[in-house]
């Protein structure tokens, strides 16, 4: 879904609870902002990192309902998180859940939100806890340092943040991509 005016763009991607699908949508939005000279290489790396952290949280902890302790135990036993996600997705209720990636791009700022259909979490408690280096659990704090205005809804199943748009960026983008028109796409096109 996309709505475009001369000054602003907004839209929403709807993803299944699928780690590979969220990579697609994260890359699509990130590459679009980079190729249209709205973010530079450093911003691109930061945005990709933040989106993947928050989208993986939406898959793992949101829609799949994987707890911190369950993930800790799974990883401590040398297992791959993709296997645990695949196991959880065998449940029809989990498999039916969606993740919503909304964006609003203006001249100066891109506002992005990620919402899952999970139970949410106590983000206030998580933000006030002391963190220590471990195999996981630092993504939210790391994301806070890379973007502006990051905040959760009360339930804890929706996070939003902002990324400043640059006016002085000229990225290396193939010429063929510079003159392309916006097209309407269906799911996973």
JSON list of C-alpha atoms in Angstrom, two decimals:
[
{"chain": "A", "resi": 1, "resn": "UNK", "atom": "CA", "xyz": [0.00, 0.00, 0.00]},
{"chain": "A", "resi": 2, "resn": "UNK", "atom": "CA", "xyz": [1.44, 3.36, -0.95]},
{"chain": "A", "resi": 3, "resn": "UNK", "atom": "CA", "xyz": [0.23, 6.96, -1.03]},
{"chain": "A", "resi": 4, "resn": "UNK", "atom": "CA", "xyz": [2.43, 9.55, -2.70]},
{"chain": "A", "resi": 5, "resn": "UNK", "atom": "CA", "xyz": [2.15, 13.30, -2.96]},
{"chain": "A", "resi": 6, "resn": "UNK", "atom": "CA", "xyz": [4.79, 15.66, -4.29]},
{"chain": "A", "resi": 7, "resn": "UNK", "atom": "CA", "xyz": [6.17, 16.26, -0.80]},
{"chain": "A", "resi": 8, "resn": "UNK", "atom": "CA", "xyz": [5.44, 13.07, 1.12]},
{"chain": "A", "resi": 9, "resn": "UNK", "atom": "CA", "xyz": [5.23, 9.32, 0.72]},
{"chain": "A", "resi": 10, "resn": "UNK", "atom": "CA", "xyz": [3.56, 6.83, 3.01]},
{"chain": "A", "resi": 11, "resn": "UNK", "atom": "CA", "xyz": [2.73, 3.19, 2.89]},
{"chain": "A", "resi": 12, "resn": "UNK", "atom": "CA", "xyz": [2.60, -0.14, 4.65]},
{"chain": "A", "resi": 13, "resn": "UNK", "atom": "CA", "xyz": [4.18, -3.51, 4.02]},
{"chain": "A", "resi": 14, "resn": "UNK", "atom": "CA", "xyz": [2.42, -6.52, 5.51]},
{"chain": "A", "resi": 15, "resn": "UNK", "atom": "CA", "xyz": [4.77, -9.41, 6.25]},
{"chain": "A", "resi": 16, "resn": "UNK", "atom": "CA", "xyz": [4.14, -12.94, 7.35]},
{"chain": "A", "resi": 17, "resn": "UNK", "atom": "CA", "xyz": [5.87, -14.15, 10.52]},
{"chain": "A", "resi": 18, "resn": "UNK", "atom": "CA", "xyz": [8.84, -15.14, 8.42]},
{"chain": "A", "resi": 19, "resn": "UNK", "atom": "CA", "xyz": [12.46, -14.14, 9.07]},
{"chain": "A", "resi": 20, "resn": "UNK", "atom": "CA", "xyz": [13.28, -14.20, 5.36]},
{"chain": "A", "resi": 21, "resn": "UNK", "atom": "CA", "xyz": [10.34, -12.03, 4.39]},
{"chain": "A", "resi": 22, "resn": "UNK", "atom": "CA", "xyz": [11.23, -9.29, 6.89]},
{"chain": "A", "resi": 23, "resn": "UNK", "atom": "CA", "xyz": [14.71, -9.13, 5.34]},
{"chain": "A", "resi": 24, "resn": "UNK", "atom": "CA", "xyz": [13.05, -8.45, 1.97]},
{"chain": "A", "resi": 25, "resn": "UNK", "atom": "CA", "xyz": [10.97, -5.55, 3.27]},
{"chain": "A", "resi": 26, "resn": "UNK", "atom": "CA", "xyz": [13.79, -4.08, 5.33]},
{"chain": "A", "resi": 27, "resn": "UNK", "atom": "CA", "xyz": [16.11, -4.15, 2.32]},
{"chain": "A", "resi": 28, "resn": "UNK", "atom": "CA", "xyz": [13.42, -2.69, 0.05]},
{"chain": "A", "resi": 29, "resn": "UNK", "atom": "CA", "xyz": [12.80, 0.37, 2.23]},
{"chain": "A", "resi": 30, "resn": "UNK", "atom": "CA", "xyz": [16.47, 0.84, 3.07]},
{"chain": "A", "resi": 31, "resn": "UNK", "atom": "CA", "xyz": [17.63, 0.59, -0.56]},
{"chain": "A", "resi": 32, "resn": "UNK", "atom": "CA", "xyz": [14.87, 2.95, -1.70]},
{"chain": "A", "resi": 33, "resn": "UNK", "atom": "CA", "xyz": [15.96, 5.66, 0.76]},
{"chain": "A", "resi": 34, "resn": "UNK", "atom": "CA", "xyz": [19.60, 5.18, -0.20]},
{"chain": "A", "resi": 35, "resn": "UNK", "atom": "CA", "xyz": [19.02, 5.13, -3.97]},
{"chain": "A", "resi": 36, "resn": "UNK", "atom": "CA", "xyz": [16.94, 8.31, -3.77]},
{"chain": "A", "resi": 37, "resn": "UNK", "atom": "CA", "xyz": [19.79, 10.05, -1.89]},
{"chain": "A", "resi": 38, "resn": "UNK", "atom": "CA", "xyz": [17.84, 10.50, 1.33]},
{"chain": "A", "resi": 39, "resn": "UNK", "atom": "CA", "xyz": [20.31, 8.59, 3.51]},
{"chain": "A", "resi": 40, "resn": "UNK", "atom": "CA", "xyz": [24.05, 8.06, 3.21]},
{"chain": "A", "resi": 41, "resn": "UNK", "atom": "CA", "xyz": [26.05, 4.84, 3.64]},
{"chain": "A", "resi": 42, "resn": "UNK", "atom": "CA", "xyz": [26.36, 5.23, 7.41]},
{"chain": "A", "resi": 43, "resn": "UNK", "atom": "CA", "xyz": [22.63, 5.92, 7.79]},
{"chain": "A", "resi": 44, "resn": "UNK", "atom": "CA", "xyz": [21.92, 2.93, 5.57]},
{"chain": "A", "resi": 45, "resn": "UNK", "atom": "CA", "xyz": [23.94, 0.63, 7.85]},
{"chain": "A", "resi": 46, "resn": "UNK", "atom": "CA", "xyz": [22.26, 2.03, 10.96]},
{"chain": "A", "resi": 47, "resn": "UNK", "atom": "CA", "xyz": [18.76, 1.77, 9.50]},
{"chain": "A", "resi": 48, "resn": "UNK", "atom": "CA", "xyz": [19.35, -1.80, 8.31]},
{"chain": "A", "resi": 49, "resn": "UNK", "atom": "CA", "xyz": [20.65, -2.82, 11.73]},
{"chain": "A", "resi": 50, "resn": "UNK", "atom": "CA", "xyz": [17.76, -1.20, 13.60]},
{"chain": "A", "resi": 51, "resn": "UNK", "atom": "CA", "xyz": [15.08, -2.54, 11.28]},
{"chain": "A", "resi": 52, "resn": "UNK", "atom": "CA", "xyz": [16.44, -6.08, 11.46]},
{"chain": "A", "resi": 53, "resn": "UNK", "atom": "CA", "xyz": [16.72, -5.99, 15.27]},
{"chain": "A", "resi": 54, "resn": "UNK", "atom": "CA", "xyz": [13.18, -4.69, 15.70]},
{"chain": "A", "resi": 55, "resn": "UNK", "atom": "CA", "xyz": [11.67, -6.88, 12.98]},
{"chain": "A", "resi": 56, "resn": "UNK", "atom": "CA", "xyz": [13.32, -10.00, 14.42]},
{"chain": "A", "resi": 57, "resn": "UNK", "atom": "CA", "xyz": [11.92, -9.03, 17.83]},
{"chain": "A", "resi": 58, "resn": "UNK", "atom": "CA", "xyz": [8.48, -8.81, 16.21]},
{"chain": "A", "resi": 59, "resn": "UNK", "atom": "CA", "xyz": [8.90, -12.30, 14.71]},
{"chain": "A", "resi": 60, "resn": "UNK", "atom": "CA", "xyz": [10.54, -14.03, 17.68]},
{"chain": "A", "resi": 61, "resn": "UNK", "atom": "CA", "xyz": [9.08, -12.40, 20.77]},
{"chain": "A", "resi": 62, "resn": "UNK", "atom": "CA", "xyz": [5.94, -10.85, 19.27]},
{"chain": "A", "resi": 63, "resn": "UNK", "atom": "CA", "xyz": [4.22, -13.25, 16.91]},
{"chain": "A", "resi": 64, "resn": "UNK", "atom": "CA", "xyz": [6.05, -16.46, 17.92]},
{"chain": "A", "resi": 65, "resn": "UNK", "atom": "CA", "xyz": [5.79, -15.66, 21.64]},
{"chain": "A", "resi": 66, "resn": "UNK", "atom": "CA", "xyz": [9.38, -16.77, 22.38]},
{"chain": "A", "resi": 67, "resn": "UNK", "atom": "CA", "xyz": [10.33, -15.57, 25.85]},
{"chain": "A", "resi": 68, "resn": "UNK", "atom": "CA", "xyz": [13.74, -14.21, 26.83]},
{"chain": "A", "resi": 69, "resn": "UNK", "atom": "CA", "xyz": [14.38, -17.31, 28.96]},
{"chain": "A", "resi": 70, "resn": "UNK", "atom": "CA", "xyz": [13.25, -19.67, 26.20]},
{"chain": "A", "resi": 71, "resn": "UNK", "atom": "CA", "xyz": [15.62, -17.99, 23.74]},
{"chain": "A", "resi": 72, "resn": "UNK", "atom": "CA", "xyz": [18.46, -18.06, 26.27]},
{"chain": "A", "resi": 73, "resn": "UNK", "atom": "CA", "xyz": [18.03, -21.80, 26.84]},
{"chain": "A", "resi": 74, "resn": "UNK", "atom": "CA", "xyz": [17.69, -22.51, 23.11]},
{"chain": "A", "resi": 75, "resn": "UNK", "atom": "CA", "xyz": [20.90, -20.62, 22.29]},
{"chain": "A", "resi": 76, "resn": "UNK", "atom": "CA", "xyz": [22.78, -22.10, 25.30]},
{"chain": "A", "resi": 77, "resn": "UNK", "atom": "CA", "xyz": [22.14, -25.53, 23.82]},
{"chain": "A", "resi": 78, "resn": "UNK", "atom": "CA", "xyz": [23.83, -24.47, 20.58]},
{"chain": "A", "resi": 79, "resn": "UNK", "atom": "CA", "xyz": [20.64, -24.39, 18.54]},
{"chain": "A", "resi": 80, "resn": "UNK", "atom": "CA", "xyz": [19.73, -22.02, 15.72]},
{"chain": "A", "resi": 81, "resn": "UNK", "atom": "CA", "xyz": [16.95, -19.47, 16.31]},
{"chain": "A", "resi": 82, "resn": "UNK", "atom": "CA", "xyz": [15.59, -20.08, 12.80]},
{"chain": "A", "resi": 83, "resn": "UNK", "atom": "CA", "xyz": [14.79, -23.65, 13.88]},
{"chain": "A", "resi": 84, "resn": "UNK", "atom": "CA", "xyz": [12.85, -22.42, 16.92]},
{"chain": "A", "resi": 85, "resn": "UNK", "atom": "CA", "xyz": [10.95, -19.92, 14.79]},
{"chain": "A", "resi": 86, "resn": "UNK", "atom": "CA", "xyz": [10.12, -22.68, 12.27]},
{"chain": "A", "resi": 87, "resn": "UNK", "atom": "CA", "xyz": [8.89, -24.88, 15.13]},
{"chain": "A", "resi": 88, "resn": "UNK", "atom": "CA", "xyz": [6.65, -22.10, 16.48]},
{"chain": "A", "resi": 89, "resn": "UNK", "atom": "CA", "xyz": [5.31, -21.32, 12.98]},
{"chain": "A", "resi": 90, "resn": "UNK", "atom": "CA", "xyz": [3.90, -24.85, 12.73]},
{"chain": "A", "resi": 91, "resn": "UNK", "atom": "CA", "xyz": [1.12, -23.60, 15.00]},
{"chain": "A", "resi": 92, "resn": "UNK", "atom": "CA", "xyz": [-1.59, -22.27, 12.64]},
{"chain": "A", "resi": 93, "resn": "UNK", "atom": "CA", "xyz": [-2.35, -19.34, 14.94]},
{"chain": "A", "resi": 94, "resn": "UNK", "atom": "CA", "xyz": [1.27, -18.22, 14.91]},
{"chain": "A", "resi": 95, "resn": "UNK", "atom": "CA", "xyz": [1.60, -18.78, 11.16]},
{"chain": "A", "resi": 96, "resn": "UNK", "atom": "CA", "xyz": [-1.46, -16.59, 10.52]},
{"chain": "A", "resi": 97, "resn": "UNK", "atom": "CA", "xyz": [-0.04, -13.58, 12.38]},
{"chain": "A", "resi": 98, "resn": "UNK", "atom": "CA", "xyz": [1.30, -10.59, 10.44]},
{"chain": "A", "resi": 99, "resn": "UNK", "atom": "CA", "xyz": [3.86, -7.86, 10.92]},
{"chain": "A", "resi": 100, "resn": "UNK", "atom": "CA", "xyz": [3.04, -4.35, 9.73]},
{"chain": "A", "resi": 101, "resn": "UNK", "atom": "CA", "xyz": [5.85, -2.06, 8.57]},
{"chain": "A", "resi": 102, "resn": "UNK", "atom": "CA", "xyz": [4.51, 1.47, 8.09]},
{"chain": "A", "resi": 103, "resn": "UNK", "atom": "CA", "xyz": [6.48, 4.41, 6.75]},
{"chain": "A", "resi": 104, "resn": "UNK", "atom": "CA", "xyz": [5.92, 8.10, 6.24]},
{"chain": "A", "resi": 105, "resn": "UNK", "atom": "CA", "xyz": [8.66, 9.89, 4.34]},
{"chain": "A", "resi": 106, "resn": "UNK", "atom": "CA", "xyz": [8.75, 13.67, 4.19]},
{"chain": "A", "resi": 107, "resn": "UNK", "atom": "CA", "xyz": [11.47, 16.03, 3.03]},
{"chain": "A", "resi": 108, "resn": "UNK", "atom": "CA", "xyz": [13.25, 16.03, 6.40]},
{"chain": "A", "resi": 109, "resn": "UNK", "atom": "CA", "xyz": [12.35, 12.80, 8.16]},
{"chain": "A", "resi": 110, "resn": "UNK", "atom": "CA", "xyz": [11.26, 9.21, 7.66]},
{"chain": "A", "resi": 111, "resn": "UNK", "atom": "CA", "xyz": [8.96, 7.86, 10.35]},
{"chain": "A", "resi": 112, "resn": "UNK", "atom": "CA", "xyz": [8.85, 4.09, 10.52]},
{"chain": "A", "resi": 113, "resn": "UNK", "atom": "CA", "xyz": [6.77, 1.81, 12.73]},
{"chain": "A", "resi": 114, "resn": "UNK", "atom": "CA", "xyz": [6.79, -1.95, 13.19]},
{"chain": "A", "resi": 115, "resn": "UNK", "atom": "CA", "xyz": [3.78, -3.68, 14.73]},
{"chain": "A", "resi": 116, "resn": "UNK", "atom": "CA", "xyz": [3.26, -7.35, 15.43]},
{"chain": "A", "resi": 117, "resn": "UNK", "atom": "CA", "xyz": [0.15, -9.27, 16.48]},
{"chain": "A", "resi": 118, "resn": "UNK", "atom": "CA", "xyz": [1.70, -10.68, 19.65]},
{"chain": "A", "resi": 119, "resn": "UNK", "atom": "CA", "xyz": [0.83, -10.08, 23.30]},
{"chain": "A", "resi": 120, "resn": "UNK", "atom": "CA", "xyz": [3.34, -7.26, 23.68]},
{"chain": "A", "resi": 121, "resn": "UNK", "atom": "CA", "xyz": [5.91, -6.94, 26.45]},
{"chain": "A", "resi": 122, "resn": "UNK", "atom": "CA", "xyz": [6.80, -4.74, 29.40]},
{"chain": "A", "resi": 123, "resn": "UNK", "atom": "CA", "xyz": [9.09, -2.41, 27.50]},
{"chain": "A", "resi": 124, "resn": "UNK", "atom": "CA", "xyz": [9.36, 0.01, 30.42]},
{"chain": "A", "resi": 125, "resn": "UNK", "atom": "CA", "xyz": [10.86, -2.74, 32.58]},
{"chain": "A", "resi": 126, "resn": "UNK", "atom": "CA", "xyz": [13.14, -3.88, 29.77]},
{"chain": "A", "resi": 127, "resn": "UNK", "atom": "CA", "xyz": [14.41, -0.33, 29.21]},
{"chain": "A", "resi": 128, "resn": "UNK", "atom": "CA", "xyz": [15.19, 0.20, 32.91]},
{"chain": "A", "resi": 129, "resn": "UNK", "atom": "CA", "xyz": [17.02, -3.11, 33.45]},
{"chain": "A", "resi": 130, "resn": "UNK", "atom": "CA", "xyz": [20.77, -3.16, 33.53]},
{"chain": "A", "resi": 131, "resn": "UNK", "atom": "CA", "xyz": [22.13, -5.11, 30.63]},
{"chain": "A", "resi": 132, "resn": "UNK", "atom": "CA", "xyz": [25.17, -7.27, 30.58]},
{"chain": "A", "resi": 133, "resn": "UNK", "atom": "CA", "xyz": [26.84, -8.75, 27.53]},
{"chain": "A", "resi": 134, "resn": "UNK", "atom": "CA", "xyz": [25.27, -12.07, 26.58]},
{"chain": "A", "resi": 135, "resn": "UNK", "atom": "CA", "xyz": [24.14, -13.96, 23.52]},
{"chain": "A", "resi": 136, "resn": "UNK", "atom": "CA", "xyz": [21.10, -11.70, 23.12]},
{"chain": "A", "resi": 137, "resn": "UNK", "atom": "CA", "xyz": [19.03, -8.96, 24.74]},
{"chain": "A", "resi": 138, "resn": "UNK", "atom": "CA", "xyz": [20.88, -5.83, 23.65]},
{"chain": "A", "resi": 139, "resn": "UNK", "atom": "CA", "xyz": [19.07, -5.02, 20.39]},
{"chain": "A", "resi": 140, "resn": "UNK", "atom": "CA", "xyz": [16.62, -2.47, 21.77]},
{"chain": "A", "resi": 141, "resn": "UNK", "atom": "CA", "xyz": [19.34, -0.47, 23.53]},
{"chain": "A", "resi": 142, "resn": "UNK", "atom": "CA", "xyz": [21.57, -0.61, 20.47]},
{"chain": "A", "resi": 143, "resn": "UNK", "atom": "CA", "xyz": [18.67, 0.59, 18.30]},
{"chain": "A", "resi": 144, "resn": "UNK", "atom": "CA", "xyz": [18.04, 3.55, 20.62]},
{"chain": "A", "resi": 145, "resn": "UNK", "atom": "CA", "xyz": [21.54, 4.83, 19.88]},
{"chain": "A", "resi": 146, "resn": "UNK", "atom": "CA", "xyz": [21.10, 4.64, 16.09]},
{"chain": "A", "resi": 147, "resn": "UNK", "atom": "CA", "xyz": [17.75, 6.34, 15.46]},
{"chain": "A", "resi": 148, "resn": "UNK", "atom": "CA", "xyz": [15.72, 9.20, 16.90]},
{"chain": "A", "resi": 149, "resn": "UNK", "atom": "CA", "xyz": [12.45, 9.21, 18.80]},
{"chain": "A", "resi": 150, "resn": "UNK", "atom": "CA", "xyz": [12.19, 5.46, 19.33]},
{"chain": "A", "resi": 151, "resn": "UNK", "atom": "CA", "xyz": [9.11, 4.63, 21.37]},
{"chain": "A", "resi": 152, "resn": "UNK", "atom": "CA", "xyz": [6.73, 1.76, 22.08]},
{"chain": "A", "resi": 153, "resn": "UNK", "atom": "CA", "xyz": [2.97, 1.76, 22.40]},
{"chain": "A", "resi": 154, "resn": "UNK", "atom": "CA", "xyz": [1.60, 0.94, 25.86]},
{"chain": "A", "resi": 155, "resn": "UNK", "atom": "CA", "xyz": [0.96, -2.72, 24.99]},
{"chain": "A", "resi": 156, "resn": "UNK", "atom": "CA", "xyz": [4.51, -3.18, 23.72]},
{"chain": "A", "resi": 157, "resn": "UNK", "atom": "CA", "xyz": [3.69, -4.69, 20.32]},
{"chain": "A", "resi": 158, "resn": "UNK", "atom": "CA", "xyz": [4.43, -1.59, 18.24]},
{"chain": "A", "resi": 159, "resn": "UNK", "atom": "CA", "xyz": [7.65, 0.40, 18.03]},
{"chain": "A", "resi": 160, "resn": "UNK", "atom": "CA", "xyz": [8.22, 3.56, 16.04]},
{"chain": "A", "resi": 161, "resn": "UNK", "atom": "CA", "xyz": [11.28, 5.65, 15.29]},
{"chain": "A", "resi": 162, "resn": "UNK", "atom": "CA", "xyz": [12.55, 8.39, 13.01]},
{"chain": "A", "resi": 163, "resn": "UNK", "atom": "CA", "xyz": [15.47, 8.73, 10.64]},
{"chain": "A", "resi": 164, "resn": "UNK", "atom": "CA", "xyz": [16.64, 12.13, 9.43]},
{"chain": "A", "resi": 165, "resn": "UNK", "atom": "CA", "xyz": [16.66, 12.62, 5.68]},
{"chain": "A", "resi": 166, "resn": "UNK", "atom": "CA", "xyz": [19.78, 14.15, 4.22]},
{"chain": "A", "resi": 167, "resn": "UNK", "atom": "CA", "xyz": [19.74, 16.98, 1.71]},
{"chain": "A", "resi": 168, "resn": "UNK", "atom": "CA", "xyz": [23.40, 16.86, 0.81]},
{"chain": "A", "resi": 169, "resn": "UNK", "atom": "CA", "xyz": [23.84, 13.17, -0.03]},
{"chain": "A", "resi": 170, "resn": "UNK", "atom": "CA", "xyz": [24.87, 11.90, -3.41]},
{"chain": "A", "resi": 171, "resn": "UNK", "atom": "CA", "xyz": [25.22, 8.14, -3.30]},
{"chain": "A", "resi": 172, "resn": "UNK", "atom": "CA", "xyz": [26.68, 5.88, -5.90]},
{"chain": "A", "resi": 173, "resn": "UNK", "atom": "CA", "xyz": [23.51, 4.65, -7.53]},
{"chain": "A", "resi": 174, "resn": "UNK", "atom": "CA", "xyz": [23.45, 3.15, -11.01]},
{"chain": "A", "resi": 175, "resn": "UNK", "atom": "CA", "xyz": [22.13, 5.73, -13.49]},
{"chain": "A", "resi": 176, "resn": "UNK", "atom": "CA", "xyz": [19.40, 3.36, -14.65]},
{"chain": "A", "resi": 177, "resn": "UNK", "atom": "CA", "xyz": [17.84, 3.51, -11.16]},
{"chain": "A", "resi": 178, "resn": "UNK", "atom": "CA", "xyz": [17.85, 7.31, -10.95]},
{"chain": "A", "resi": 179, "resn": "UNK", "atom": "CA", "xyz": [15.13, 7.91, -13.54]},
{"chain": "A", "resi": 180, "resn": "UNK", "atom": "CA", "xyz": [12.73, 5.14, -12.56]},
{"chain": "A", "resi": 181, "resn": "UNK", "atom": "CA", "xyz": [9.09, 5.80, -11.81]},
{"chain": "A", "resi": 182, "resn": "UNK", "atom": "CA", "xyz": [7.23, 4.58, -8.75]},
{"chain": "A", "resi": 183, "resn": "UNK", "atom": "CA", "xyz": [5.24, 1.41, -9.34]},
{"chain": "A", "resi": 184, "resn": "UNK", "atom": "CA", "xyz": [2.50, -0.29, -7.38]},
{"chain": "A", "resi": 185, "resn": "UNK", "atom": "CA", "xyz": [3.51, -3.72, -6.10]},
{"chain": "A", "resi": 186, "resn": "UNK", "atom": "CA", "xyz": [1.62, -6.70, -4.79]},
{"chain": "A", "resi": 187, "resn": "UNK", "atom": "CA", "xyz": [2.73, -8.87, -1.88]},
{"chain": "A", "resi": 188, "resn": "UNK", "atom": "CA", "xyz": [6.42, -9.95, -2.25]},
{"chain": "A", "resi": 189, "resn": "UNK", "atom": "CA", "xyz": [6.83, -8.52, -5.79]}
]
